[in-house]
GROMACS .gro file of C-alpha atoms in nm:
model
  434
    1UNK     CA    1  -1.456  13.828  -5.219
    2UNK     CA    2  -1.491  13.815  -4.842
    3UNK     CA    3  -1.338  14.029  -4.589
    4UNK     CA    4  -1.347  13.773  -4.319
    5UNK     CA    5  -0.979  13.779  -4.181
    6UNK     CA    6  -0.921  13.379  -3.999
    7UNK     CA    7  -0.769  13.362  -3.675
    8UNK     CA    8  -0.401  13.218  -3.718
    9UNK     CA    9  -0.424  13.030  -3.370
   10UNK     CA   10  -0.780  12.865  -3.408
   11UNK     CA   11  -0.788  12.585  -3.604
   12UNK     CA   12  -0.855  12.459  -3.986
   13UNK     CA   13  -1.278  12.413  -3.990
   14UNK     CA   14  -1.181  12.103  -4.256
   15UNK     CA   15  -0.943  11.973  -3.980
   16UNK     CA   16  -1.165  11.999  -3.667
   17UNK     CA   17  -1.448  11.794  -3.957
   18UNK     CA   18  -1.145  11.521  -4.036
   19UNK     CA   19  -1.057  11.483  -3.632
   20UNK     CA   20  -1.438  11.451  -3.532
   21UNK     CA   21  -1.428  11.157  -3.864
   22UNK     CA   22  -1.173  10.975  -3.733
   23UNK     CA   23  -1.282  10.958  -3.356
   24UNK     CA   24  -1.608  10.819  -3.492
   25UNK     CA   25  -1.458  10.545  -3.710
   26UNK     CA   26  -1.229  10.466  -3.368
   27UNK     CA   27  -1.565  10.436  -3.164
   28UNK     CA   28  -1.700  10.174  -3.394
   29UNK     CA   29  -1.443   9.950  -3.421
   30UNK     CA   30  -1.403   9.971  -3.058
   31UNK     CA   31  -1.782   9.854  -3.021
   32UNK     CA   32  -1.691   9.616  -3.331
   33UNK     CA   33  -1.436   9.413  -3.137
   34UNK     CA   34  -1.642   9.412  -2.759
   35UNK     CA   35  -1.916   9.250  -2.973
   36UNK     CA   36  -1.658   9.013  -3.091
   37UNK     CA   37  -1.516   8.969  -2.759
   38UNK     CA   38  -1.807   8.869  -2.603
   39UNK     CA   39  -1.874   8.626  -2.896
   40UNK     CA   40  -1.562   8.453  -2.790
   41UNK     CA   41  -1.656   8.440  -2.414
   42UNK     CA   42  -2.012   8.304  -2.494
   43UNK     CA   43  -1.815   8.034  -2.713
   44UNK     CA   44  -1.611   7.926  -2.468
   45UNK     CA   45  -1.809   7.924  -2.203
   46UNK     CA   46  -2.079   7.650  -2.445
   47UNK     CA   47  -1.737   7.490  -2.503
   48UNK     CA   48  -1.629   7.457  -2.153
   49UNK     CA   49  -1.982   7.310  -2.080
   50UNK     CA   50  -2.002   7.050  -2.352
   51UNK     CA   51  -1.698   6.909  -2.256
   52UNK     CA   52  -1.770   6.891  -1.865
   53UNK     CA   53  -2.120   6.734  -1.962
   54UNK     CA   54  -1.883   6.427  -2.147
   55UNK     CA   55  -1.666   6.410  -1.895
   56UNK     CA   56  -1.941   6.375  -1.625
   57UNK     CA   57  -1.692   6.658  -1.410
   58UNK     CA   58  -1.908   6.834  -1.118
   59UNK     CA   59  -1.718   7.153  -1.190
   60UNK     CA   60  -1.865   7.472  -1.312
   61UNK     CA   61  -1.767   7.786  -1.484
   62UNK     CA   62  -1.609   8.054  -1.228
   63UNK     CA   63  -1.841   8.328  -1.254
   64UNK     CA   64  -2.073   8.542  -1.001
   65UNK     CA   65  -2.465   8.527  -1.085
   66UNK     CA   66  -2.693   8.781  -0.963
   67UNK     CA   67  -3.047   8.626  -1.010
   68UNK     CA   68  -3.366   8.812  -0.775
   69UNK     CA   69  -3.482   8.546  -0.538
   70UNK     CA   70  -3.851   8.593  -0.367
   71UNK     CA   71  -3.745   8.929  -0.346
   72UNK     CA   72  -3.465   9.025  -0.289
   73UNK     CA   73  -3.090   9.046  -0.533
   74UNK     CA   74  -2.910   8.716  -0.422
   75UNK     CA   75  -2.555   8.676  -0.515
   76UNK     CA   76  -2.520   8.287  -0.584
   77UNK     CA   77  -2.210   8.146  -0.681
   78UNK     CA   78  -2.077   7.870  -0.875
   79UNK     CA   79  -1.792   7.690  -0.835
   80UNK     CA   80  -1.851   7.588  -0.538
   81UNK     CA   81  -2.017   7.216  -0.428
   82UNK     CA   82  -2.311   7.140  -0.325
   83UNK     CA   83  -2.529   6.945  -0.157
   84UNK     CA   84  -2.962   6.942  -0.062
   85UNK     CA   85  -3.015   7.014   0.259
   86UNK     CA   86  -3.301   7.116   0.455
   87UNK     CA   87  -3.296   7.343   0.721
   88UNK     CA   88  -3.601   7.392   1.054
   89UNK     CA   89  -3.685   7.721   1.161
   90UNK     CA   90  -3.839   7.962   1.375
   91UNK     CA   91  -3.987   8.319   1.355
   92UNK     CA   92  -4.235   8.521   1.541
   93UNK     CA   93  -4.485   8.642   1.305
   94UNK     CA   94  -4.596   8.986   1.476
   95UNK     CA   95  -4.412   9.233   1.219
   96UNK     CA   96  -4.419   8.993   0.865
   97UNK     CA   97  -4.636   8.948   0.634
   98UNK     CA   98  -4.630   8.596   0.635
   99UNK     CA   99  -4.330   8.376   0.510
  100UNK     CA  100  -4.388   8.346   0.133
  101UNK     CA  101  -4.274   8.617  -0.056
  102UNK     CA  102  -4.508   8.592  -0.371
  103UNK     CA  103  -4.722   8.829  -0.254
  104UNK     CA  104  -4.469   9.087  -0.347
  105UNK     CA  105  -4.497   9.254   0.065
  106UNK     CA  106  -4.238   9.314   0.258
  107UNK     CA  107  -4.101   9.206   0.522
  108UNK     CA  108  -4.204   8.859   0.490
  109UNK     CA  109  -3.977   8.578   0.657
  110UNK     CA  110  -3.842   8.421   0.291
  111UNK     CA  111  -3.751   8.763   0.220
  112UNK     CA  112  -3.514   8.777   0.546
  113UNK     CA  113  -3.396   8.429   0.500
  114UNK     CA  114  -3.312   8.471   0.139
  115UNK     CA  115  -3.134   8.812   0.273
  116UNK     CA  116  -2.933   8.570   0.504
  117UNK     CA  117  -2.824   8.372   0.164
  118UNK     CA  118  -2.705   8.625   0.016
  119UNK     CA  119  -2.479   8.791   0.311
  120UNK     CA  120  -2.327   8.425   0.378
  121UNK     CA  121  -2.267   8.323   0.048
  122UNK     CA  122  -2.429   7.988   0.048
  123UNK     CA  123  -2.615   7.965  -0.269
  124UNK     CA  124  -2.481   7.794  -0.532
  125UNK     CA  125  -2.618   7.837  -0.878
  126UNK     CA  126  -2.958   8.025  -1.002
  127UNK     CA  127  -3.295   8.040  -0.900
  128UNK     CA  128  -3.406   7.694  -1.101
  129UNK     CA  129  -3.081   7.532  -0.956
  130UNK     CA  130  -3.148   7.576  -0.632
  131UNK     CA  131  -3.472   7.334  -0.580
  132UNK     CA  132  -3.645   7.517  -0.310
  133UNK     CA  133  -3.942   7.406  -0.138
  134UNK     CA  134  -4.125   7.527   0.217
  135UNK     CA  135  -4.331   7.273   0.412
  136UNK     CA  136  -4.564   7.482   0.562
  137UNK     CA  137  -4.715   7.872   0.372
  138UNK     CA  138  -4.809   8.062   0.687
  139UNK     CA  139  -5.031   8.400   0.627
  140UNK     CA  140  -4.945   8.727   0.797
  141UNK     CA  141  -4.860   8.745   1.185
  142UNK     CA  142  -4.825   8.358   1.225
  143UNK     CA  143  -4.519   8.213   1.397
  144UNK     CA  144  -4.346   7.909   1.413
  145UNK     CA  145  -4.121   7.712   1.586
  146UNK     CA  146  -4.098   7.396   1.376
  147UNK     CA  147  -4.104   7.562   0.955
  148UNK     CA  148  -3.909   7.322   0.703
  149UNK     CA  149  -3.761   7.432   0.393
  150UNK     CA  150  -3.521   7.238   0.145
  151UNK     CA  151  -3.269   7.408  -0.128
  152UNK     CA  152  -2.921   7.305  -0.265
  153UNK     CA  153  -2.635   7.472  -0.023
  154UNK     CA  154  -2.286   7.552  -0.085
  155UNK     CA  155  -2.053   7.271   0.083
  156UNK     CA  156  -1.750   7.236   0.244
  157UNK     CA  157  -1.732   6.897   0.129
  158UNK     CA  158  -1.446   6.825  -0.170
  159UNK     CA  159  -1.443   6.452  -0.202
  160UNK     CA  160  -1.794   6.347  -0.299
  161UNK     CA  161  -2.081   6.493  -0.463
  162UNK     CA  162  -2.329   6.576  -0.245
  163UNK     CA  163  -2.591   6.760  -0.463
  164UNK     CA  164  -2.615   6.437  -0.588
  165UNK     CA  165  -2.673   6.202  -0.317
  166UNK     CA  166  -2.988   5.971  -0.433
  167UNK     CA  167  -2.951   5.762  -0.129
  168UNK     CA  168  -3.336   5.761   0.042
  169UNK     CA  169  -3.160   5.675   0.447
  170UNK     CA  170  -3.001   5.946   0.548
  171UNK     CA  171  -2.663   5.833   0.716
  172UNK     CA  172  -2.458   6.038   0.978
  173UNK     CA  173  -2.156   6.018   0.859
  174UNK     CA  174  -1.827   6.171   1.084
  175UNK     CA  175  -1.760   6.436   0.766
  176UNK     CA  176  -2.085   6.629   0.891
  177UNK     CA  177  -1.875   6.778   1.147
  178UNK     CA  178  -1.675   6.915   0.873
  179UNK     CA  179  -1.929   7.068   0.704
  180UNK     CA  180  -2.040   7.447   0.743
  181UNK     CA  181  -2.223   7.527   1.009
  182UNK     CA  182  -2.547   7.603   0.883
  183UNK     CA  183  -2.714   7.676   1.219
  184UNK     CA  184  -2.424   7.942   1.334
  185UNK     CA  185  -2.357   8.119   0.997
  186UNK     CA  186  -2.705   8.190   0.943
  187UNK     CA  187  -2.853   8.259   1.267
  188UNK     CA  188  -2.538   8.523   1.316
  189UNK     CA  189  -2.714   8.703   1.007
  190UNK     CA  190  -3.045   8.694   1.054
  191UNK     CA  191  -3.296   8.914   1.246
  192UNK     CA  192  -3.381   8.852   1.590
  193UNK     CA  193  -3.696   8.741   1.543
  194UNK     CA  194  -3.603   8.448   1.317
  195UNK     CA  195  -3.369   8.136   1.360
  196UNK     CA  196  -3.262   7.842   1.189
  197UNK     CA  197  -3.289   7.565   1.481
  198UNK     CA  198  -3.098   7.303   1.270
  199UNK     CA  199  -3.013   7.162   0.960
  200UNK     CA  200  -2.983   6.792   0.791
  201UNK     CA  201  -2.883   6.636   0.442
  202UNK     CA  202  -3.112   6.487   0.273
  203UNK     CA  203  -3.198   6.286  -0.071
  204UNK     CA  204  -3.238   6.502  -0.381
  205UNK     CA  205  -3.552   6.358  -0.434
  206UNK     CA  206  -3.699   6.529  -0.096
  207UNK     CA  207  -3.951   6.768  -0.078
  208UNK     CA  208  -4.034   7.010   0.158
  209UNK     CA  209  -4.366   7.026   0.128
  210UNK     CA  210  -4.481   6.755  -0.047
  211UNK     CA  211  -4.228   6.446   0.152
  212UNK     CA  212  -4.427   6.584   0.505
  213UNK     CA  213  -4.619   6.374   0.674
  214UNK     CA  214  -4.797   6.583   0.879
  215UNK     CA  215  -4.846   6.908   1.038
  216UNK     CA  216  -4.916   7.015   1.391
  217UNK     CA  217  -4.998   7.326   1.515
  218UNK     CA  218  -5.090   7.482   1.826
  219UNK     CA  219  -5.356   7.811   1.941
  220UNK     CA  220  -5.250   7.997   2.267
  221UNK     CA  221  -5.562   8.123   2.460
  222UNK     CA  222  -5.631   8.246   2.828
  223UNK     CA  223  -5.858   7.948   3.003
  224UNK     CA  224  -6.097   8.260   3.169
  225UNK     CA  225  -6.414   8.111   3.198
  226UNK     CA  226  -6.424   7.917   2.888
  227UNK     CA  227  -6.608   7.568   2.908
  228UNK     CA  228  -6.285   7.312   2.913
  229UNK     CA  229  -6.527   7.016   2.887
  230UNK     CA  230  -6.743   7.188   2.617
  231UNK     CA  231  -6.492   7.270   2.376
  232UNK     CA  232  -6.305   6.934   2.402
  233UNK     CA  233  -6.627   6.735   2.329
  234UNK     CA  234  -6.670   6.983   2.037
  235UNK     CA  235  -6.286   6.932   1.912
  236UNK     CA  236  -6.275   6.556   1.905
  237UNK     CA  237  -6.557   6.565   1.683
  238UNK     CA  238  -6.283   6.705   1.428
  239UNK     CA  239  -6.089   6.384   1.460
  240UNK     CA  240  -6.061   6.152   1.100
  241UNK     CA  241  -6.125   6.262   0.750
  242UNK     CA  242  -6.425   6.524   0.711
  243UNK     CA  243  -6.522   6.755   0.468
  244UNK     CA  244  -6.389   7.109   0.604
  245UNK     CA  245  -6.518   7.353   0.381
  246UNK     CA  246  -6.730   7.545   0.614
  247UNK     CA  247  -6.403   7.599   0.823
  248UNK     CA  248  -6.144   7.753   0.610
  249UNK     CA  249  -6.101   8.092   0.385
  250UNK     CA  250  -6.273   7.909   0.024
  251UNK     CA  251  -6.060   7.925  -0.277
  252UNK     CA  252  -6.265   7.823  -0.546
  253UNK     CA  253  -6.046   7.874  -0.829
  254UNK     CA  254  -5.672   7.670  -0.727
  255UNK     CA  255  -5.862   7.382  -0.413
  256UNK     CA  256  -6.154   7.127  -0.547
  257UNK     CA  257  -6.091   6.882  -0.242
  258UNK     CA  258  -6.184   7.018   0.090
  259UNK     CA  259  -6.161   6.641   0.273
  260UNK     CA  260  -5.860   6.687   0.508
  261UNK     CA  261  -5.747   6.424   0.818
  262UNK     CA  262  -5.747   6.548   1.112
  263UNK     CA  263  -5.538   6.297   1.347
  264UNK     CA  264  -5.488   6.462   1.703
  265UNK     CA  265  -5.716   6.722   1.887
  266UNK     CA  266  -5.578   6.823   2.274
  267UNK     CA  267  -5.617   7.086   2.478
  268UNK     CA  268  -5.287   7.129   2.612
  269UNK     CA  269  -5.209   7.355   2.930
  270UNK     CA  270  -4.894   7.569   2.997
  271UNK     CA  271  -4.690   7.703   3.330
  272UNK     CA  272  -4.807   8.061   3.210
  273UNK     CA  273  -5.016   8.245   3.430
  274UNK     CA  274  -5.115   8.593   3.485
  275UNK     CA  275  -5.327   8.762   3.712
  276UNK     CA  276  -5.474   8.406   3.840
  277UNK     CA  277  -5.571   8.341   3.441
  278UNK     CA  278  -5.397   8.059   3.282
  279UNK     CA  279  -5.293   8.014   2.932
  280UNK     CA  280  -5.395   7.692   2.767
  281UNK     CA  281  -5.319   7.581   2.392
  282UNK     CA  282  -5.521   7.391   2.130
  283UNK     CA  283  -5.286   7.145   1.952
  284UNK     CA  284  -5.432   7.020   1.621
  285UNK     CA  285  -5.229   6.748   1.385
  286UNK     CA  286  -5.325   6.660   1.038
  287UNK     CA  287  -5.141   6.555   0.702
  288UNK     CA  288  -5.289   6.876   0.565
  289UNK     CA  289  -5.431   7.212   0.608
  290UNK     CA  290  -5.661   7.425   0.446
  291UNK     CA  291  -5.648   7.834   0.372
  292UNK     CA  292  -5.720   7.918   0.722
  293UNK     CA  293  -5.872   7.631   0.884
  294UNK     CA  294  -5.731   7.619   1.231
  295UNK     CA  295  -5.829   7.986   1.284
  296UNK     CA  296  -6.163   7.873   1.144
  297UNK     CA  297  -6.167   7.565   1.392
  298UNK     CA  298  -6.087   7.767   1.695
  299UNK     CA  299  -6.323   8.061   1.606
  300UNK     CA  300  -6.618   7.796   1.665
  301UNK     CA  301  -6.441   7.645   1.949
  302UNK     CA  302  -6.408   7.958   2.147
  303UNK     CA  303  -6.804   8.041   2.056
  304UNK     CA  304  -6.853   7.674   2.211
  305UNK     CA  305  -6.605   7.742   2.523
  306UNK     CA  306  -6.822   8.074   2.569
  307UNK     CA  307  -7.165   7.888   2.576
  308UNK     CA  308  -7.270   8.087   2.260
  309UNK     CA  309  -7.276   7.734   2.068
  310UNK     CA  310  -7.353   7.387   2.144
  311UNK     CA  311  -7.088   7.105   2.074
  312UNK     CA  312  -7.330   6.979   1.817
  313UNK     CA  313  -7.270   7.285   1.564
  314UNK     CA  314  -6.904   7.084   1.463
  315UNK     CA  315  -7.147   6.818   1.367
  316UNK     CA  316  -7.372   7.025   1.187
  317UNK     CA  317  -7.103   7.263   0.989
  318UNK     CA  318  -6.854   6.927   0.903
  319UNK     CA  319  -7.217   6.770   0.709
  320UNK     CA  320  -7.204   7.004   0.413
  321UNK     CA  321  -7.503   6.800   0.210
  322UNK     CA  322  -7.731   6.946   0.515
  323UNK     CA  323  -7.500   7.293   0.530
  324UNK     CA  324  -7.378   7.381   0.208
  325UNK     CA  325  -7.299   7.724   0.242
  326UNK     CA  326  -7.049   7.849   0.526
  327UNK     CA  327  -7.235   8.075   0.795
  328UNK     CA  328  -7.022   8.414   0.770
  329UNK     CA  329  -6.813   8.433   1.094
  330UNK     CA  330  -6.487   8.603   1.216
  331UNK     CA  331  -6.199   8.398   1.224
  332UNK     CA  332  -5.965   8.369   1.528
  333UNK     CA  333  -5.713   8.599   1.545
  334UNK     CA  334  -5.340   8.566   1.419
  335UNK     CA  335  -5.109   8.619   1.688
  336UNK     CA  336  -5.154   8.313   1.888
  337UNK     CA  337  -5.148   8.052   1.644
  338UNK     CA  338  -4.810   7.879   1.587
  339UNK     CA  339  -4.713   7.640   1.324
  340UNK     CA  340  -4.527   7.382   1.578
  341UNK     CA  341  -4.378   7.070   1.376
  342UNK     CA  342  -4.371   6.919   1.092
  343UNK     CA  343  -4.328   6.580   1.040
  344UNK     CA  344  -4.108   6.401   0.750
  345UNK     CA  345  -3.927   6.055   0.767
  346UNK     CA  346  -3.573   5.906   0.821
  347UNK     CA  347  -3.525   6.312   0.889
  348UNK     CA  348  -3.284   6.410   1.191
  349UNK     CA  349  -3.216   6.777   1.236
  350UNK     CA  350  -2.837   6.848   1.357
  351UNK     CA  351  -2.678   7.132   1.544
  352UNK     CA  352  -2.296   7.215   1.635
  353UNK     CA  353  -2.267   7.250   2.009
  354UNK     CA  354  -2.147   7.616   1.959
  355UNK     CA  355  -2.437   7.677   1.735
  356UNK     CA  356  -2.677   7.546   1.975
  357UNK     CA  357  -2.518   7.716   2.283
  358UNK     CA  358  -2.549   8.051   2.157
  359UNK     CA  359  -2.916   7.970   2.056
  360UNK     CA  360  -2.997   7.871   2.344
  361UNK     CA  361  -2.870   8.212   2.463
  362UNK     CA  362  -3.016   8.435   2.220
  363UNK     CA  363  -3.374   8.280   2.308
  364UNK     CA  364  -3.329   8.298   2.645
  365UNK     CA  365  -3.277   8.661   2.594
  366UNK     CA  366  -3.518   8.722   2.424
  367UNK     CA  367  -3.811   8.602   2.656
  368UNK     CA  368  -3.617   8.818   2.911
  369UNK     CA  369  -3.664   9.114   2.689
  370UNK     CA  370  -4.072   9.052   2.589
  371UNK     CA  371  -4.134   8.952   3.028
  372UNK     CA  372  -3.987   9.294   3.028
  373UNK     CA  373  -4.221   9.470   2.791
  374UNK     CA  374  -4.483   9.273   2.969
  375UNK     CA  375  -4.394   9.404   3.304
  376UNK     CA  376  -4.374   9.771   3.164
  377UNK     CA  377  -4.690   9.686   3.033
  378UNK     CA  378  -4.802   9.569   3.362
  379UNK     CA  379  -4.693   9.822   3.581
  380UNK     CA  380  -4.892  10.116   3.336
  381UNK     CA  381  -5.209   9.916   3.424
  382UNK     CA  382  -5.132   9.953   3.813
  383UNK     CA  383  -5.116  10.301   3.746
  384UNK     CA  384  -5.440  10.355   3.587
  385UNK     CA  385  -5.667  10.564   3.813
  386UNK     CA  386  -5.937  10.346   3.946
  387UNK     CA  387  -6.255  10.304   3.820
  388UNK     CA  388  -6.568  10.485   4.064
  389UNK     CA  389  -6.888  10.240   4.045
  390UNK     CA  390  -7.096  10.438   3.890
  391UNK     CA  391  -6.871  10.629   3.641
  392UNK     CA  392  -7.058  10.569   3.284
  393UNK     CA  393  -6.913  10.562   2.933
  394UNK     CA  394  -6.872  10.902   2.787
  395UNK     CA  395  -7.215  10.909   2.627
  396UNK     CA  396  -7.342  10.871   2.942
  397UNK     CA  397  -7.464  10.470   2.935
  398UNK     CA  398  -7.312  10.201   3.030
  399UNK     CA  399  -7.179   9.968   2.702
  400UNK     CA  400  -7.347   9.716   2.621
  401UNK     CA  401  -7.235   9.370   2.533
  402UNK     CA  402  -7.305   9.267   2.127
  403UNK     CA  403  -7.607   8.982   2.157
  404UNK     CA  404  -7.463   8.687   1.983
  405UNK     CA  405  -7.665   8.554   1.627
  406UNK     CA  406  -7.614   8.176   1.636
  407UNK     CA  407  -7.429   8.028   1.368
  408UNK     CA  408  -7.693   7.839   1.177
  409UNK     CA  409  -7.895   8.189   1.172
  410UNK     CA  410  -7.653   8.340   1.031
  411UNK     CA  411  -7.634   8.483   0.618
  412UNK     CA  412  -7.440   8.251   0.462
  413UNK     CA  413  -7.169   8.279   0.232
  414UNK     CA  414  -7.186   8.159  -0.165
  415UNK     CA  415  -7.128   7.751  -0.166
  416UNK     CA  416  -6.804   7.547  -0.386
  417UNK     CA  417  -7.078   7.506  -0.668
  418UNK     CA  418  -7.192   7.869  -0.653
  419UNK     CA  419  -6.836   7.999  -0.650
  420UNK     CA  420  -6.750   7.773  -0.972
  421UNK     CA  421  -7.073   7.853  -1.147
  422UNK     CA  422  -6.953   8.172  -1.163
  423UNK     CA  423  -6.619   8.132  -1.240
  424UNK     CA  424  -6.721   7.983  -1.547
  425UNK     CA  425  -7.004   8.226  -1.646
  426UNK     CA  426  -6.705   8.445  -1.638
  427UNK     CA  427  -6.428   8.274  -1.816
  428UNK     CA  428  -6.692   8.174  -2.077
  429UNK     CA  429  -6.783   8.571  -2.103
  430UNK     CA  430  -6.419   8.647  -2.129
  431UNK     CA  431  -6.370   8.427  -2.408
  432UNK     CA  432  -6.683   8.506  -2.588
  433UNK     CA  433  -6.584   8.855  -2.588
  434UNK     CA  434  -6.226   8.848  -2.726
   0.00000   0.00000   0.00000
């Protein structure tokens, strides 16, 4: 028999057991009927659906999506209507790393724009919904002042459909001015360093990139003492349809066609100047572009401009039966180059007059702010102490200039049918091994 004397006050052991029973069995009929409540949702919802799809109604379920966009979490909406529009942008390219945001770095121009979505509320619908397409894919520090993209937009428009507007001539019709301001919403979220410069509707059938007709873009560069006449012999030798292998970054595995058409070569000069040097720009139009080819193109036509090359080296480089394999030289650098316009038809870009105004103001501010970093700049290099005549280098010499190897003498790197050789030797090996 056992002397263990129970507390009056604590309770039953067979009780506690009974409670702890029952609070379990309450738990899973809880679970039991959210399962079934969702059930009914999901039922609805495919109900709800069916019968709009009969109907032919434009309207959609009232619920919030949250779908990650090139990125970043975009909150898209949609009951809302709406209609394809594409919008032309800007951006200085110093800090991203370029505007597509596949690469998975950040901060790349998409990124921000997407960002901009988001905050203003202006997608409608999921990722696949939203038919997005970029005209021009421009790599890391690359601006631009002319960038297209097309996506579906939430619309103030009640009356008609205009997601589905299948019309090819785009019409200005007196309802734009009742639409959202695309131009002022956005730009009032977005970073300084990137504006939309104006929107338009267009046919659901139009694409960005593919719809373009052509693509122009321009290469800043100080004049110095760079042969004008040399390198403008050299660049209208780029002019029509040439083989342009030996001037781009080779991609072997995704590009098979390296003939692009180049249709305007200038060399356009500006109203910049500094210390008596003037800055000039190349401006290069074609329907097409390869993985950097214009930074290729310039590369050789500052080499030219410089007297290192002859004019005749375009010739030689653009005949790839008699130069197969690309002699390895440094491309141009990033920062100057500038995607300018792009080129689509029946396309007119619109602007509110208040959106424009304070565009026009935040750009114009913003070359006040960069002459000022120049002029900081500037005044630093007054202040340098001056330079004796004979002072030397700190290892005592004077530096010497690198002697220049001309291009033809130049190792060369592996041509198209090297590269694809052995991309199949190693597909084949992949296979043969699994």
């Amino acid at each position: 028999m056992s002397n263990e004397v129970r507390d009056p006050l604590l309770p039953d052991r067979n009780f506690i057991s009974s409670l702890q029973s029952l609070a379990d069995s309450l738990q899973n009929r809880v679970k039991i009927e959210e399962a079934c409540d969702r059930v009914v949702v999901d039922c609805n919802g495919l109900l709800a659906e069916r019968k709009e799809s009969k109907t032919g109604g434009n309207r959609t379920a009232k619920k919030k999506v949250v779908e990650k966009i090139s990125g970043s979490n975009t909150r898209t909406i949609n009951h809302h209507c709406k209609r394809y529009v594409a919008l032309k942008i800007m951006y200085f390219g110093k800090r991203f790393y370029g505007f597509a945001s596949e690469a998975q770095m950040d901060p790349t121009i998409e990124s921000e724009i997407f960002s901009a979505f988001e905050k203003t509320r202006l997608l409608v619908g999921d990722k696949k919904e939203l038919q997005y397409s970029r005209c021009g894919r421009t790599d890391k520090g690359v601006s631009s002042v002319g960038q297209v993209i097309a996506l579906l937009l939430r619309s103030s428009l009640k009356e008609t459909d205009a997601s589905n507007e299948n019309s090819e001539e785009i019409v200005f019709k007196e309802q734009h001015e009742q639409e959202i301001d695309y131009v002022g919403v956005l730009n009032r979220v977005l970073p300084d360093d990137i504006r939309v410069l104006g929107w338009c509707p267009v046919p659901v059938g139009f694409s960005a990139r593919f719809s373009c007709l052509s693509r122009e873009y321009k290469y800043f560069f100080w004049r110095e003492n760079l042969n004008f006449l040399a390198m403008e012999e050299a660049g209208k030798k780029f002019l029509g349809e040439h083989d342009f292998r030996n001037f781009c970054k080779m991609d072997a595995v995704n590009v098979h066609n390296y003939k692009r058409n180049i249709t305007l070569f200038e060399i356009c000069p500006s109203d910049v100047r500094y210390d008596g040097n003037q800055l000039l720009a190349f401006k290069i139009k074609g329907s097409a572009f390869l993985w950097h080819q214009v930074r290729c193109m310039v590369a050789v036509l500052l080499m030219i401009g410089q007297g290192l090359e002859s004019p005749d080296v375009i010739d030689t480089l653009l005949d790839t039966e008699k130069t197969p394999r690309k002699p390895q030289y440094t491309m141009a650098p990033e920062l100057p180059l500038v995607l300018h316009s792009c080129e689509f038809e029946s396309i007119k870009f619109i602007c509110s007059a208040d959106a424009g105004l304070a565009l026009r103001m935040h750009l114009a501010n913003q070359c006040r702010n960069y002459q000022l970093q120049a002029a900081i700049f500037n005044d630093a290099l007054l202040s340098c102490l001056p330079i004796s005549s004979g002072q030397r280098s700190l290892k005592g010499t004077s530096k010497k200039k690198a002697s220049h190897v001309p291009l033809m003498s130049r190792p060369t790197e592996p041509s198209y049918e090297e590269r694809r050789l052995k991309l199949n030797f190693k597909t084949f090996s992949l296979s043969k091994s699994s």
